[in-house]
GROMACS .gro file of C-alpha atoms in nm:
model
  279
    1UNK     CA    1  -0.479  -1.896  -1.199
    2UNK     CA    2  -0.219  -1.858  -0.924
    3UNK     CA    3  -0.326  -1.857  -0.561
    4UNK     CA    4  -0.195  -1.542  -0.396
    5UNK     CA    5  -0.069  -1.599  -0.040
    6UNK     CA    6  -0.234  -1.404   0.239
    7UNK     CA    7  -0.083  -1.250   0.550
    8UNK     CA    8  -0.269  -1.239   0.880
    9UNK     CA    9  -0.296  -0.890   1.028
   10UNK     CA   10  -0.272  -0.833   1.403
   11UNK     CA   11  -0.652  -0.839   1.436
   12UNK     CA   12  -0.691  -1.165   1.242
   13UNK     CA   13  -0.793  -1.019   0.906
   14UNK     CA   14  -0.624  -1.184   0.607
   15UNK     CA   15  -0.472  -0.956   0.342
   16UNK     CA   16  -0.357  -1.082  -0.001
   17UNK     CA   17   0.018  -1.033  -0.030
   18UNK     CA   18  -0.006  -0.918  -0.393
   19UNK     CA   19  -0.237  -0.634  -0.487
   20UNK     CA   20  -0.302  -0.392  -0.771
   21UNK     CA   21  -0.221  -0.023  -0.720
   22UNK     CA   22  -0.397   0.268  -0.888
   23UNK     CA   23  -0.166   0.555  -0.791
   24UNK     CA   24  -0.138   0.797  -1.085
   25UNK     CA   25  -0.400   0.605  -1.284
   26UNK     CA   26  -0.627   0.873  -1.427
   27UNK     CA   27  -0.995   0.832  -1.335
   28UNK     CA   28  -1.090   0.781  -1.700
   29UNK     CA   29  -0.851   0.485  -1.719
   30UNK     CA   30  -0.919   0.336  -1.376
   31UNK     CA   31  -1.229   0.129  -1.451
   32UNK     CA   32  -1.061  -0.057  -1.735
   33UNK     CA   33  -0.735  -0.099  -1.543
   34UNK     CA   34  -0.903  -0.243  -1.233
   35UNK     CA   35  -1.137  -0.458  -1.438
   36UNK     CA   36  -0.834  -0.602  -1.619
   37UNK     CA   37  -0.656  -0.668  -1.290
   38UNK     CA   38  -0.959  -0.851  -1.154
   39UNK     CA   39  -0.983  -1.058  -1.472
   40UNK     CA   40  -0.616  -1.153  -1.438
   41UNK     CA   41  -0.676  -1.270  -1.081
   42UNK     CA   42  -0.595  -0.982  -0.844
   43UNK     CA   43  -0.824  -0.965  -0.544
   44UNK     CA   44  -0.660  -0.675  -0.364
   45UNK     CA   45  -0.695  -0.315  -0.486
   46UNK     CA   46  -0.506  -0.023  -0.327
   47UNK     CA   47  -0.645   0.327  -0.379
   48UNK     CA   48  -0.661   0.655  -0.183
   49UNK     CA   49  -0.876   0.963  -0.153
   50UNK     CA   50  -0.586   1.168  -0.290
   51UNK     CA   51  -0.570   0.957  -0.608
   52UNK     CA   52  -0.914   1.083  -0.714
   53UNK     CA   53  -1.025   0.745  -0.851
   54UNK     CA   54  -1.219   0.577  -0.570
   55UNK     CA   55  -1.549   0.602  -0.759
   56UNK     CA   56  -1.395   0.426  -1.058
   57UNK     CA   57  -1.245   0.152  -0.840
   58UNK     CA   58  -1.588   0.086  -0.695
   59UNK     CA   59  -1.746   0.089  -1.041
   60UNK     CA   60  -1.493  -0.163  -1.173
   61UNK     CA   61  -1.559  -0.400  -0.884
   62UNK     CA   62  -1.936  -0.379  -0.937
   63UNK     CA   63  -1.904  -0.434  -1.311
   64UNK     CA   64  -1.663  -0.726  -1.271
   65UNK     CA   65  -1.933  -0.964  -1.154
   66UNK     CA   66  -1.711  -1.063  -0.860
   67UNK     CA   67  -1.868  -1.055  -0.515
   68UNK     CA   68  -1.727  -0.740  -0.347
   69UNK     CA   69  -1.657  -0.948  -0.036
   70UNK     CA   70  -1.396  -1.136  -0.238
   71UNK     CA   71  -1.197  -0.820  -0.318
   72UNK     CA   72  -0.975  -0.667  -0.049
   73UNK     CA   73  -0.994  -0.288  -0.087
   74UNK     CA   74  -0.764  -0.035   0.079
   75UNK     CA   75  -0.806   0.341   0.078
   76UNK     CA   76  -0.627   0.623   0.256
   77UNK     CA   77  -0.725   0.944   0.429
   78UNK     CA   78  -0.653   1.261   0.232
   79UNK     CA   79  -0.394   1.491   0.389
   80UNK     CA   80  -0.647   1.775   0.417
   81UNK     CA   81  -0.873   1.584   0.656
   82UNK     CA   82  -0.658   1.516   0.962
   83UNK     CA   83  -0.888   1.681   1.216
   84UNK     CA   84  -1.124   1.437   1.386
   85UNK     CA   85  -1.452   1.556   1.234
   86UNK     CA   86  -1.295   1.600   0.890
   87UNK     CA   87  -1.153   1.248   0.904
   88UNK     CA   88  -1.490   1.097   0.993
   89UNK     CA   89  -1.660   1.283   0.708
   90UNK     CA   90  -1.383   1.186   0.467
   91UNK     CA   91  -1.429   0.819   0.551
   92UNK     CA   92  -1.803   0.851   0.489
   93UNK     CA   93  -1.725   1.004   0.147
   94UNK     CA   94  -1.482   0.722   0.067
   95UNK     CA   95  -1.753   0.468   0.141
   96UNK     CA   96  -2.000   0.656  -0.078
   97UNK     CA   97  -1.751   0.686  -0.362
   98UNK     CA   98  -1.647   0.320  -0.347
   99UNK     CA   99  -2.008   0.207  -0.308
  100UNK     CA  100  -1.908  -0.050  -0.046
  101UNK     CA  101  -2.081  -0.144   0.277
  102UNK     CA  102  -1.751  -0.229   0.443
  103UNK     CA  103  -1.393  -0.127   0.366
  104UNK     CA  104  -1.115  -0.376   0.432
  105UNK     CA  105  -0.838  -0.133   0.526
  106UNK     CA  106  -0.821   0.243   0.582
  107UNK     CA  107  -0.487   0.421   0.631
  108UNK     CA  108  -0.362   0.762   0.737
  109UNK     CA  109  -0.179   0.850   0.415
  110UNK     CA  110   0.101   1.060   0.572
  111UNK     CA  111   0.185   1.159   0.932
  112UNK     CA  112   0.235   1.529   0.836
  113UNK     CA  113   0.423   1.604   1.159
  114UNK     CA  114   0.482   1.970   1.069
  115UNK     CA  115   0.117   2.077   1.022
  116UNK     CA  116  -0.107   2.219   1.297
  117UNK     CA  117  -0.305   1.897   1.347
  118UNK     CA  118  -0.147   1.621   1.553
  119UNK     CA  119  -0.155   1.282   1.384
  120UNK     CA  120  -0.250   1.133   1.722
  121UNK     CA  121  -0.584   1.315   1.692
  122UNK     CA  122  -0.615   1.169   1.343
  123UNK     CA  123  -0.542   0.818   1.467
  124UNK     CA  124  -0.805   0.850   1.740
  125UNK     CA  125  -1.055   0.930   1.463
  126UNK     CA  126  -0.937   0.616   1.283
  127UNK     CA  127  -1.004   0.421   1.602
  128UNK     CA  128  -1.360   0.555   1.601
  129UNK     CA  129  -1.402   0.445   1.240
  130UNK     CA  130  -1.275   0.098   1.326
  131UNK     CA  131  -1.501   0.072   1.631
  132UNK     CA  132  -1.799   0.158   1.410
  133UNK     CA  133  -1.755  -0.167   1.217
  134UNK     CA  134  -1.751  -0.029   0.863
  135UNK     CA  135  -1.377  -0.089   0.832
  136UNK     CA  136  -1.219  -0.427   0.901
  137UNK     CA  137  -0.873  -0.289   0.981
  138UNK     CA  138  -0.694   0.045   1.015
  139UNK     CA  139  -0.334   0.137   0.961
  140UNK     CA  140  -0.088   0.403   0.860
  141UNK     CA  141   0.130   0.493   0.565
  142UNK     CA  142   0.474   0.654   0.567
  143UNK     CA  143   0.509   0.637   0.947
  144UNK     CA  144   0.856   0.607   1.096
  145UNK     CA  145   0.924   0.430   1.429
  146UNK     CA  146   0.909   0.752   1.632
  147UNK     CA  147   0.563   0.830   1.487
  148UNK     CA  148   0.446   0.480   1.575
  149UNK     CA  149   0.585   0.494   1.929
  150UNK     CA  150   0.366   0.798   1.997
  151UNK     CA  151   0.060   0.611   1.877
  152UNK     CA  152   0.150   0.318   2.102
  153UNK     CA  153   0.180   0.543   2.408
  154UNK     CA  154  -0.121   0.769   2.347
  155UNK     CA  155  -0.385   0.552   2.174
  156UNK     CA  156  -0.544   0.211   2.210
  157UNK     CA  157  -0.548   0.033   1.873
  158UNK     CA  158  -0.218  -0.071   1.718
  159UNK     CA  159  -0.197  -0.011   1.341
  160UNK     CA  160  -0.242  -0.330   1.141
  161UNK     CA  161  -0.035  -0.206   0.848
  162UNK     CA  162   0.237   0.047   0.770
  163UNK     CA  163   0.262   0.123   0.399
  164UNK     CA  164   0.608   0.266   0.325
  165UNK     CA  165   0.840   0.322   0.032
  166UNK     CA  166   1.044   0.005  -0.025
  167UNK     CA  167   1.249  -0.107  -0.326
  168UNK     CA  168   1.601  -0.237  -0.389
  169UNK     CA  169   1.746   0.114  -0.373
  170UNK     CA  170   1.560   0.185  -0.046
  171UNK     CA  171   1.531  -0.139   0.150
  172UNK     CA  172   1.397   0.057   0.452
  173UNK     CA  173   1.492  -0.231   0.679
  174UNK     CA  174   1.492  -0.029   1.001
  175UNK     CA  175   1.123   0.057   0.961
  176UNK     CA  176   1.041  -0.293   0.837
  177UNK     CA  177   1.210  -0.449   1.140
  178UNK     CA  178   1.028  -0.215   1.376
  179UNK     CA  179   0.698  -0.306   1.212
  180UNK     CA  180   0.772  -0.676   1.242
  181UNK     CA  181   0.870  -0.644   1.608
  182UNK     CA  182   0.533  -0.480   1.680
  183UNK     CA  183   0.309  -0.708   1.470
  184UNK     CA  184   0.253  -0.448   1.199
  185UNK     CA  185   0.253  -0.572   0.840
  186UNK     CA  186   0.474  -0.373   0.602
  187UNK     CA  187   0.337  -0.283   0.261
  188UNK     CA  188   0.582  -0.165  -0.006
  189UNK     CA  189   0.489   0.128  -0.227
  190UNK     CA  190   0.700   0.228  -0.528
  191UNK     CA  191   0.821  -0.135  -0.537
  192UNK     CA  192   1.029  -0.092  -0.853
  193UNK     CA  193   1.136   0.267  -0.771
  194UNK     CA  194   0.921   0.402  -1.054
  195UNK     CA  195   1.117   0.180  -1.291
  196UNK     CA  196   1.460   0.303  -1.186
  197UNK     CA  197   1.580  -0.039  -1.069
  198UNK     CA  198   1.474  -0.230  -1.380
  199UNK     CA  199   1.791  -0.147  -1.572
  200UNK     CA  200   2.022  -0.229  -1.284
  201UNK     CA  201   2.281  -0.480  -1.415
  202UNK     CA  202   2.248  -0.703  -1.108
  203UNK     CA  203   1.872  -0.731  -1.153
  204UNK     CA  204   1.883  -0.778  -1.529
  205UNK     CA  205   2.142  -1.055  -1.486
  206UNK     CA  206   1.918  -1.241  -1.242
  207UNK     CA  207   1.621  -1.193  -1.472
  208UNK     CA  208   1.815  -1.338  -1.765
  209UNK     CA  209   1.924  -1.637  -1.559
  210UNK     CA  210   1.567  -1.711  -1.453
  211UNK     CA  211   1.399  -1.627  -1.783
  212UNK     CA  212   1.190  -1.363  -1.609
  213UNK     CA  213   1.144  -0.988  -1.648
  214UNK     CA  214   1.336  -0.753  -1.419
  215UNK     CA  215   1.003  -0.638  -1.272
  216UNK     CA  216   0.907  -0.995  -1.186
  217UNK     CA  217   1.243  -1.047  -1.017
  218UNK     CA  218   1.207  -0.734  -0.804
  219UNK     CA  219   0.846  -0.809  -0.711
  220UNK     CA  220   0.945  -1.164  -0.618
  221UNK     CA  221   1.216  -1.017  -0.392
  222UNK     CA  222   0.946  -0.819  -0.212
  223UNK     CA  223   0.725  -1.127  -0.176
  224UNK     CA  224   1.005  -1.339  -0.033
  225UNK     CA  225   1.092  -1.064   0.215
  226UNK     CA  226   0.736  -1.097   0.346
  227UNK     CA  227   0.596  -0.757   0.250
  228UNK     CA  228   0.265  -0.683   0.080
  229UNK     CA  229   0.324  -0.536  -0.265
  230UNK     CA  230   0.092  -0.380  -0.523
  231UNK     CA  231   0.247  -0.300  -0.862
  232UNK     CA  232   0.064  -0.071  -1.102
  233UNK     CA  233   0.026  -0.087  -1.478
  234UNK     CA  234  -0.243  -0.002  -1.730
  235UNK     CA  235  -0.098  -0.245  -1.986
  236UNK     CA  236  -0.260  -0.588  -1.974
  237UNK     CA  237   0.062  -0.773  -2.060
  238UNK     CA  238   0.243  -0.612  -1.767
  239UNK     CA  239  -0.053  -0.662  -1.535
  240UNK     CA  240  -0.034  -1.033  -1.620
  241UNK     CA  241   0.345  -1.045  -1.580
  242UNK     CA  242   0.326  -0.873  -1.242
  243UNK     CA  243   0.079  -1.139  -1.126
  244UNK     CA  244   0.303  -1.428  -1.234
  245UNK     CA  245   0.523  -1.436  -0.924
  246UNK     CA  246   0.437  -1.763  -0.759
  247UNK     CA  247   0.584  -2.027  -0.989
  248UNK     CA  248   0.950  -1.937  -0.927
  249UNK     CA  249   1.179  -1.839  -0.640
  250UNK     CA  250   1.498  -1.643  -0.590
  251UNK     CA  251   1.776  -1.831  -0.415
  252UNK     CA  252   1.961  -1.690  -0.114
  253UNK     CA  253   2.240  -1.547  -0.325
  254UNK     CA  254   1.999  -1.369  -0.559
  255UNK     CA  255   1.805  -1.229  -0.265
  256UNK     CA  256   2.128  -1.105  -0.107
  257UNK     CA  257   2.243  -0.948  -0.433
  258UNK     CA  258   1.923  -0.748  -0.468
  259UNK     CA  259   1.919  -0.648  -0.100
  260UNK     CA  260   2.280  -0.532  -0.142
  261UNK     CA  261   2.169  -0.266  -0.389
  262UNK     CA  262   2.026  -0.056  -0.105
  263UNK     CA  263   2.158   0.298  -0.108
  264UNK     CA  264   1.892   0.479   0.090
  265UNK     CA  265   1.758   0.650  -0.221
  266UNK     CA  266   1.399   0.768  -0.207
  267UNK     CA  267   1.170   0.828  -0.504
  268UNK     CA  268   0.917   1.004  -0.281
  269UNK     CA  269   0.917   1.255   0.005
  270UNK     CA  270   1.068   1.216   0.350
  271UNK     CA  271   0.787   1.139   0.599
  272UNK     CA  272   0.956   1.356   0.866
  273UNK     CA  273   0.932   1.672   0.655
  274UNK     CA  274   0.651   1.613   0.403
  275UNK     CA  275   0.370   1.861   0.467
  276UNK     CA  276   0.166   1.871   0.144
  277UNK     CA  277  -0.202   1.943   0.201
  278UNK     CA  278  -0.425   1.968  -0.110
  279UNK     CA  279  -0.606   2.298  -0.140
   0.00000   0.00000   0.00000
């Protein structure tokens, strides 16, 4: 079984660079999917309150026979709970649903700059959660540099992680560089652009040269760029393929070719305008 590299967060916590994502995995399929990922060797699971499958993630970890302390678990605050008291209650519910005594990483899912609750208030609630000791690290998701600068100027704890959309068609290098300059680890969601990049001729050519799948090539690109990545699949063969990233490398030319595909194309919403709050 491959050893997944870890990255040290700004508070000293180690996060596995490769994880397993459960976005859009239906609750009824989540236990089997996570159990399969753990069997394959993943020790990092990324979920969220909004995904509706935290209970099943926790169940899969308990049923796996693996010590929960050996599995790095991330969850994210639902968009409807940005007020301080709501955020604190939501975290309590996450812990109940996951059945864990301590969460490894808790994120604000979206900044929601257009709603009537300031994300600075939300971050101060996250700081309270962190100070309480039931969460080893806190961070954000989908924050742009101007969002982060406000947190730096108005709060005390610097986010450990910024989880943003990154893939060959959206390299997002400005945000990644800002994160790096401020000791924030970048995590890449939608790492294969919901499959859109897998038929790109440049990527398929590299995959053919290396005898790898296009998905493996793209995920390896993420790894070599230094981001945390967590592909998702409910098919065991693909779960295994997505884990097999550490016995090959892309050369400088291949890395440059993939990076050159950037066209600023999002698969998800713009963090500066996204204002969805579940009702």
